[in-house]
Amino acid sequence: MLADLARDGDGRAFALLASRYRAPLRRYCLRLGVPADRAEDVLQQAFLEAWAALRGGAEVISPKAWLYRIVHNLAVDDRRAAARIASLPDGR
């Protein structure tokens, strides 16, 4: 399994895992309401968090579900941050 190889330090396995899910995860971000210009940032952060978790010894049973959950959480955080910024009096 690619996640197991990545947990053992195989960067190529993680790169393959990321490339396999990048496009569907990007579409998922967009469906969650993340603007297109922010979706890539959310994905980048998700892959950084996933890599760090794997290198920290995370046990992953379903890489697909796990990555979708990470992206979901980050997309929700991104939308909340955007709403807070939009609600500032001067719009910054």
N, CA, C and O atoms as a DFTB+ gen file, in Angstrom:
368 C
 N C O
     1  1       0.839      -1.167       0.000
     2  2       0.000       0.000       0.000
     3  2       0.896       1.246       0.000
     4  3       1.900       1.297       0.711
     5  1       0.524       2.247      -0.803
     6  2       1.328       3.456      -0.934
     7  2       1.471       4.214       0.384
     8  3       2.546       4.732       0.688
     9  1       0.405       4.282       1.160
    10  2       0.471       5.002       2.440
    11  2       1.479       4.338       3.373
    12  3       2.204       5.025       4.094
    13  1       1.530       3.016       3.365
    14  2       2.494       2.305       4.213
    15  2       3.925       2.597       3.771
    16  3       4.811       2.808       4.598
    17  1       4.137       2.605       2.458
    18  2       5.470       2.914       1.940
    19  2       5.866       4.349       2.285
    20  3       7.009       4.621       2.654
    21  1       4.897       5.265       2.157
    22  2       5.175       6.669       2.488
    23  2       5.486       6.815       3.976
    24  3       6.372       7.583       4.351
    25  1       4.771       6.093       4.816
    26  2       5.021       6.152       6.261
    27  2       6.443       5.695       6.572
    28  3       7.064       6.161       7.527
    29  1       6.947       4.777       5.751
    30  2       8.315       4.281       5.938
    31  2       9.359       5.191       5.292
    32  3      10.546       4.866       5.269
    33  1       8.901       6.353       4.758
    34  2       9.836       7.333       4.224
    35  2       9.989       7.361       2.719
    36  3      10.851       8.072       2.203
    37  1       9.176       6.608       2.004
    38  2       9.276       6.566       0.546
    39  2       8.546       7.768      -0.061
    40  3       7.323       7.755      -0.203
    41  1       9.300       8.790      -0.410
    42  2       8.728      10.000      -0.987
    43  2       8.064       9.764      -2.332
    44  3       7.074      10.415      -2.664
    45  1       8.606       8.838      -3.101
    46  2       8.001       8.530      -4.410
    47  2       6.615       7.930      -4.239
    48  3       5.713       8.214      -5.028
    49  1       6.439       7.107      -3.217
    50  2       5.122       6.511      -2.947
    51  2       4.127       7.604      -2.574
    52  3       2.976       7.583      -3.010
    53  1       4.581       8.562      -1.759
    54  2       3.683       9.649      -1.387
    55  2       3.354      10.508      -2.595
    56  3       2.208      10.924      -2.760
    57  1       4.331      10.779      -3.437
    58  2       4.094      11.574      -4.647
    59  2       3.071      10.891      -5.546
    60  3       2.212      11.554      -6.127
    61  1       3.159       9.582      -5.661
    62  2       2.192       8.838      -6.460
    63  2       0.809       8.906      -5.826
    64  3      -0.189       9.084      -6.525
    65  1       0.747       8.765      -4.521
    66  2      -0.523       8.865      -3.796
    67  2      -1.141      10.247      -4.023
    68  3      -2.332      10.357      -4.315
    69  1      -0.338      11.290      -3.890
    70  2      -0.834      12.651      -4.083
    71  2      -1.301      12.867      -5.520
    72  3      -2.356      13.462      -5.740
    73  1      -0.546      12.404      -6.483
    74  2      -0.936      12.619      -7.878
    75  2      -2.195      11.834      -8.234
    76  3      -2.988      12.274      -9.066
    77  1      -2.378      10.695      -7.618
    78  2      -3.574       9.877      -7.863
    79  2      -4.839      10.607      -7.417
    80  3      -5.872      10.504      -8.079
    81  1      -4.775      11.333      -6.320
    82  2      -5.970      11.947      -5.740
    83  2      -6.073      13.455      -5.957
    84  3      -7.099      14.045      -5.619
    85  1      -5.051      14.092      -6.507
    86  2      -5.051      15.552      -6.642
    87  2      -6.285      16.072      -7.393
    88  3      -6.977      16.949      -6.875
    89  1      -6.573      15.574      -8.562
    90  2      -7.689      16.101      -9.360
    91  2      -9.038      15.884      -8.669
    92  3      -9.819      16.831      -8.575
    93  1      -9.344      14.670      -8.180
    94  2     -10.639      14.514      -7.508
    95  2     -10.744      15.341      -6.218
    96  3     -11.821      15.831      -5.879
    97  1      -9.634      15.491      -5.510
    98  2      -9.669      16.306      -4.296
    99  2      -9.868      17.783      -4.638
   100  3     -10.528      18.511      -3.895
   101  1      -9.307      18.217      -5.739
   102  2      -9.515      19.608      -6.164
   103  2     -10.982      19.832      -6.510
   104  3     -11.559      20.846      -6.118
   105  1     -11.584      18.914      -7.228
   106  2     -13.010      19.023      -7.554
   107  2     -13.848      19.046      -6.277
   108  3     -14.825      19.789      -6.182
   109  1     -13.461      18.232      -5.302
   110  2     -14.168      18.195      -4.027
   111  2     -14.079      19.558      -3.330
   112  3     -15.077      20.046      -2.798
   113  1     -12.904      20.167      -3.329
   114  2     -12.736      21.511      -2.756
   115  2     -13.706      22.492      -3.401
   116  3     -14.373      23.267      -2.716
   117  1     -13.771      22.448      -4.706
   118  2     -14.645      23.367      -5.431
   119  2     -16.107      23.114      -5.072
   120  3     -16.875      24.061      -4.906
   121  1     -16.495      21.850      -4.951
   122  2     -17.871      21.534      -4.556
   123  2     -18.183      22.017      -3.145
   124  3     -19.330      22.338      -2.834
   125  1     -17.165      22.069      -2.296
   126  2     -17.355      22.555      -0.924
   127  2     -17.385      24.078      -0.859
   128  3     -17.578      24.647       0.215
   129  1     -17.199      24.735      -1.984
   130  2     -17.291      26.186      -2.034
   131  2     -15.980      26.919      -1.912
   132  3     -15.967      28.141      -1.759
   133  1     -14.882      26.206      -1.976
   134  2     -13.574      26.870      -1.948
   135  2     -13.358      27.500      -3.322
   136  3     -13.467      26.814      -4.338
   137  1     -13.055      28.800      -3.366
   138  2     -12.806      29.438      -4.666
   139  2     -11.643      28.758      -5.396
   140  3     -10.710      28.249      -4.774
   141  1     -11.723      28.761      -6.702
   142  2     -10.714      28.085      -7.521
   143  2      -9.300      28.560      -7.195
   144  3      -8.360      27.764      -7.192
   145  1      -9.149      29.854      -6.923
   146  2      -7.813      30.365      -6.641
   147  2      -7.298      29.934      -5.268
   148  3      -6.100      30.052      -5.011
   149  1      -8.146      29.448      -4.395
   150  2      -7.744      28.961      -3.070
   151  2      -7.648      27.438      -3.021
   152  3      -7.002      26.896      -2.125
   153  1      -8.271      26.745      -3.957
   154  2      -8.324      25.280      -3.921
   155  2      -6.925      24.664      -3.930
   156  3      -6.667      23.695      -3.216
   157  1      -6.039      25.216      -4.726
   158  2      -4.683      24.658      -4.795
   159  2      -3.945      24.841      -3.469
   160  3      -3.173      23.974      -3.061
   161  1      -4.181      25.960      -2.804
   162  2      -3.569      26.181      -1.491
   163  2      -4.089      25.180      -0.461
   164  3      -3.327      24.661       0.355
   165  1      -5.390      24.916      -0.508
   166  2      -5.980      23.940       0.407
   167  2      -5.378      22.557       0.148
   168  3      -5.032      21.839       1.085
   169  1      -5.259      22.197      -1.109
   170  2      -4.669      20.894      -1.447
   171  2      -3.219      20.803      -0.994
   172  3      -2.792      19.784      -0.452
   173  1      -2.474      21.863      -1.218
   174  2      -1.068      21.861      -0.819
   175  2      -0.948      21.641       0.690
   176  3      -0.128      20.847       1.152
   177  1      -1.779      22.358       1.447
   178  2      -1.764      22.207       2.908
   179  2      -2.181      20.787       3.303
   180  3      -1.613      20.202       4.224
   181  1      -3.163      20.245       2.609
   182  2      -3.629      18.886       2.910
   183  2      -2.517      17.866       2.691
   184  3      -2.319      16.973       3.515
   185  1      -1.803      17.996       1.598
   186  2      -0.724      17.049       1.326
   187  2       0.434      17.215       2.311
   188  3       1.077      16.236       2.689
   189  1       0.697      18.447       2.723
   190  2       1.723      18.659       3.745
   191  2       1.322      17.999       5.067
   192  3       2.137      17.347       5.721
   193  1       0.059      18.177       5.448
   194  2      -0.411      17.566       6.693
   195  2      -0.414      16.046       6.595
   196  3      -0.064      15.355       7.551
   197  1      -0.811      15.528       5.433
   198  2      -0.831      14.080       5.252
   199  2       0.585      13.503       5.337
   200  3       0.809      12.487       5.996
   201  1       1.526      14.152       4.671
   202  2       2.913      13.682       4.698
   203  2       3.452      13.697       6.124
   204  3       4.085      12.739       6.568
   205  1       3.196      14.792       6.837
   206  2       3.669      14.907       8.219
   207  2       3.045      13.819       9.100
   208  3       3.725      13.228       9.940
   209  1       1.764      13.563       8.905
   210  2       1.095      12.536       9.708
   211  2       1.659      11.146       9.408
   212  3       1.884      10.347      10.318
   213  1       1.880      10.872       8.142
   214  2       2.454       9.571       7.776
   215  2       3.856       9.415       8.346
   216  3       4.203       8.368       8.892
   217  1       4.651      10.459       8.212
   218  2       6.020      10.392       8.732
   219  2       6.024      10.284      10.254
   220  3       6.992       9.819      10.855
   221  1       4.920      10.725      10.867
   222  2       4.772      10.606      12.315
   223  2       4.233       9.258      12.748
   224  3       4.050       9.011      13.940
   225  1       3.977       8.378      11.777
   226  2       3.546       7.027      12.095
   227  2       2.058       6.776      12.004
   228  3       1.585       5.752      12.497
   229  1       1.304       7.668      11.393
   230  2      -0.146       7.486      11.273
   231  2      -0.468       6.180      10.539
   232  3       0.115       5.870       9.500
   233  1      -1.387       5.448      11.095
   234  2      -1.888       4.233      10.451
   235  2      -3.080       4.616       9.574
   236  3      -4.063       5.168      10.069
   237  1      -2.999       4.331       8.302
   238  2      -4.056       4.713       7.364
   239  2      -4.647       3.454       6.747
   240  3      -3.958       2.701       6.058
   241  1      -5.929       3.238       7.003
   242  2      -6.604       2.064       6.453
   243  2      -7.091       2.350       5.037
   244  3      -6.915       1.536       4.130
   245  1      -7.710       3.525       4.861
   246  2      -8.216       3.923       3.549
   247  2      -7.629       5.280       3.186
   248  3      -8.142       6.309       3.626
   249  1      -6.564       5.300       2.390
   250  2      -5.944       6.579       2.035
   251  2      -6.922       7.559       1.389
   252  3      -6.861       8.761       1.649
   253  1      -7.807       7.054       0.562
   254  2      -8.767       7.923      -0.114
   255  2      -9.656       8.627       0.905
   256  3      -9.773       9.852       0.878
   257  1     -10.273       7.884       1.784
   258  2     -11.163       8.477       2.793
   259  2     -10.382       9.420       3.702
   260  3     -10.875      10.488       4.064
   261  1      -9.187       9.033       4.064
   262  2      -8.347       9.832       4.949
   263  2      -8.002      11.169       4.301
   264  3      -8.117      12.214       4.941
   265  1      -7.581      11.146       3.042
   266  2      -7.249      12.379       2.341
   267  2      -8.478      13.272       2.155
   268  3      -8.391      14.491       2.301
   269  1      -9.615      12.664       1.833
   270  2     -10.833      13.451       1.686
   271  2     -11.198      14.134       2.998
   272  3     -11.646      15.281       2.988
   273  1     -11.018      13.455       4.123
   274  2     -11.332      14.064       5.421
   275  2     -10.394      15.230       5.711
   276  3     -10.835      16.268       6.204
   277  1      -9.121      15.074       5.414
   278  2      -8.172      16.175       5.618
   279  2      -8.570      17.371       4.761
   280  3      -8.607      18.500       5.250
   281  1      -8.865      17.132       3.497
   282  2      -9.261      18.210       2.594
   283  2     -10.568      18.843       3.066
   284  3     -10.711      20.065       3.043
   285  1     -11.508      18.027       3.488
   286  2     -12.791      18.549       3.973
   287  2     -12.560      19.517       5.138
   288  3     -13.075      20.635       5.139
   289  1     -11.791      19.078       6.112
   290  2     -11.538      19.920       7.286
   291  2     -10.843      21.228       6.910
   292  3     -11.204      22.292       7.413
   293  1      -9.858      21.149       6.034
   294  2      -9.153      22.355       5.617
   295  2     -10.042      23.270       4.778
   296  3      -9.942      24.492       4.884
   297  1     -10.908      22.694       3.950
   298  2     -11.821      23.501       3.143
   299  2     -12.810      24.237       4.040
   300  3     -13.097      25.412       3.813
   301  1     -13.330      23.558       5.051
   302  2     -14.246      24.208       5.992
   303  2     -13.520      25.338       6.717
   304  3     -14.071      26.428       6.871
   305  1     -12.297      25.090       7.158
   306  2     -11.507      26.136       7.818
   307  2     -11.287      27.324       6.886
   308  3     -11.383      28.476       7.309
   309  1     -10.996      27.046       5.629
   310  2     -10.756      28.103       4.653
   311  2     -12.003      28.949       4.442
   312  3     -11.923      30.176       4.379
   313  1     -13.147      28.301       4.334
   314  2     -14.416      29.019       4.147
   315  2     -14.741      29.868       5.370
   316  3     -15.223      30.992       5.231
   317  1     -14.483      29.346       6.557
   318  2     -14.738      30.116       7.781
   319  2     -13.835      31.345       7.841
   320  3     -14.280      32.437       8.194
   321  1     -12.576      31.158       7.496
   322  2     -11.642      32.287       7.500
   323  2     -12.079      33.346       6.498
   324  3     -12.018      34.540       6.791
   325  1     -12.517      32.921       5.327
   326  2     -12.979      33.871       4.306
   327  2     -14.217      34.623       4.797
   328  3     -14.356      35.820       4.548
   329  1     -15.105      33.930       5.488
   330  2     -16.311      34.586       6.006
   331  2     -15.943      35.607       7.084
   332  3     -16.524      36.691       7.139
   333  1     -14.983      35.263       7.934
   334  2     -14.550      36.217       8.981
   335  2     -13.945      37.461       8.344
   336  3     -14.222      38.581       8.774
   337  1     -13.131      37.268       7.332
   338  2     -12.500      38.414       6.664
   339  2     -13.557      39.277       5.987
   340  3     -13.501      40.505       6.055
   341  1     -14.520      38.632       5.334
   342  2     -15.570      39.368       4.634
   343  2     -16.438      40.158       5.610
   344  3     -17.021      41.173       5.229
   345  1     -16.533      39.713       6.854
   346  2     -17.397      40.403       7.814
   347  2     -16.704      41.564       8.519
   348  3     -17.339      42.273       9.300
   349  1     -15.421      41.771       8.260
   350  2     -14.720      42.906       8.859
   351  2     -15.294      44.207       8.295
   352  3     -15.677      44.258       7.126
   353  1     -15.354      45.250       9.111
   354  2     -15.972      46.498       8.667
   355  2     -15.414      47.076       7.373
   356  3     -16.174      47.575       6.543
   357  1     -14.113      47.016       7.190
   358  2     -13.532      47.575       5.971
   359  2     -13.331      46.540       4.878
   360  3     -12.758      46.854       3.834
   361  1     -13.804      45.279       5.100
   362  2     -13.745      44.240       4.100
   363  2     -12.394      43.606       3.879
   364  3     -12.208      42.867       2.912
   365  1     -11.430      43.885       4.770
   366  2     -10.104      43.297       4.589
   367  2     -10.131      41.961       5.172
   368  3      -9.122      41.256       5.146
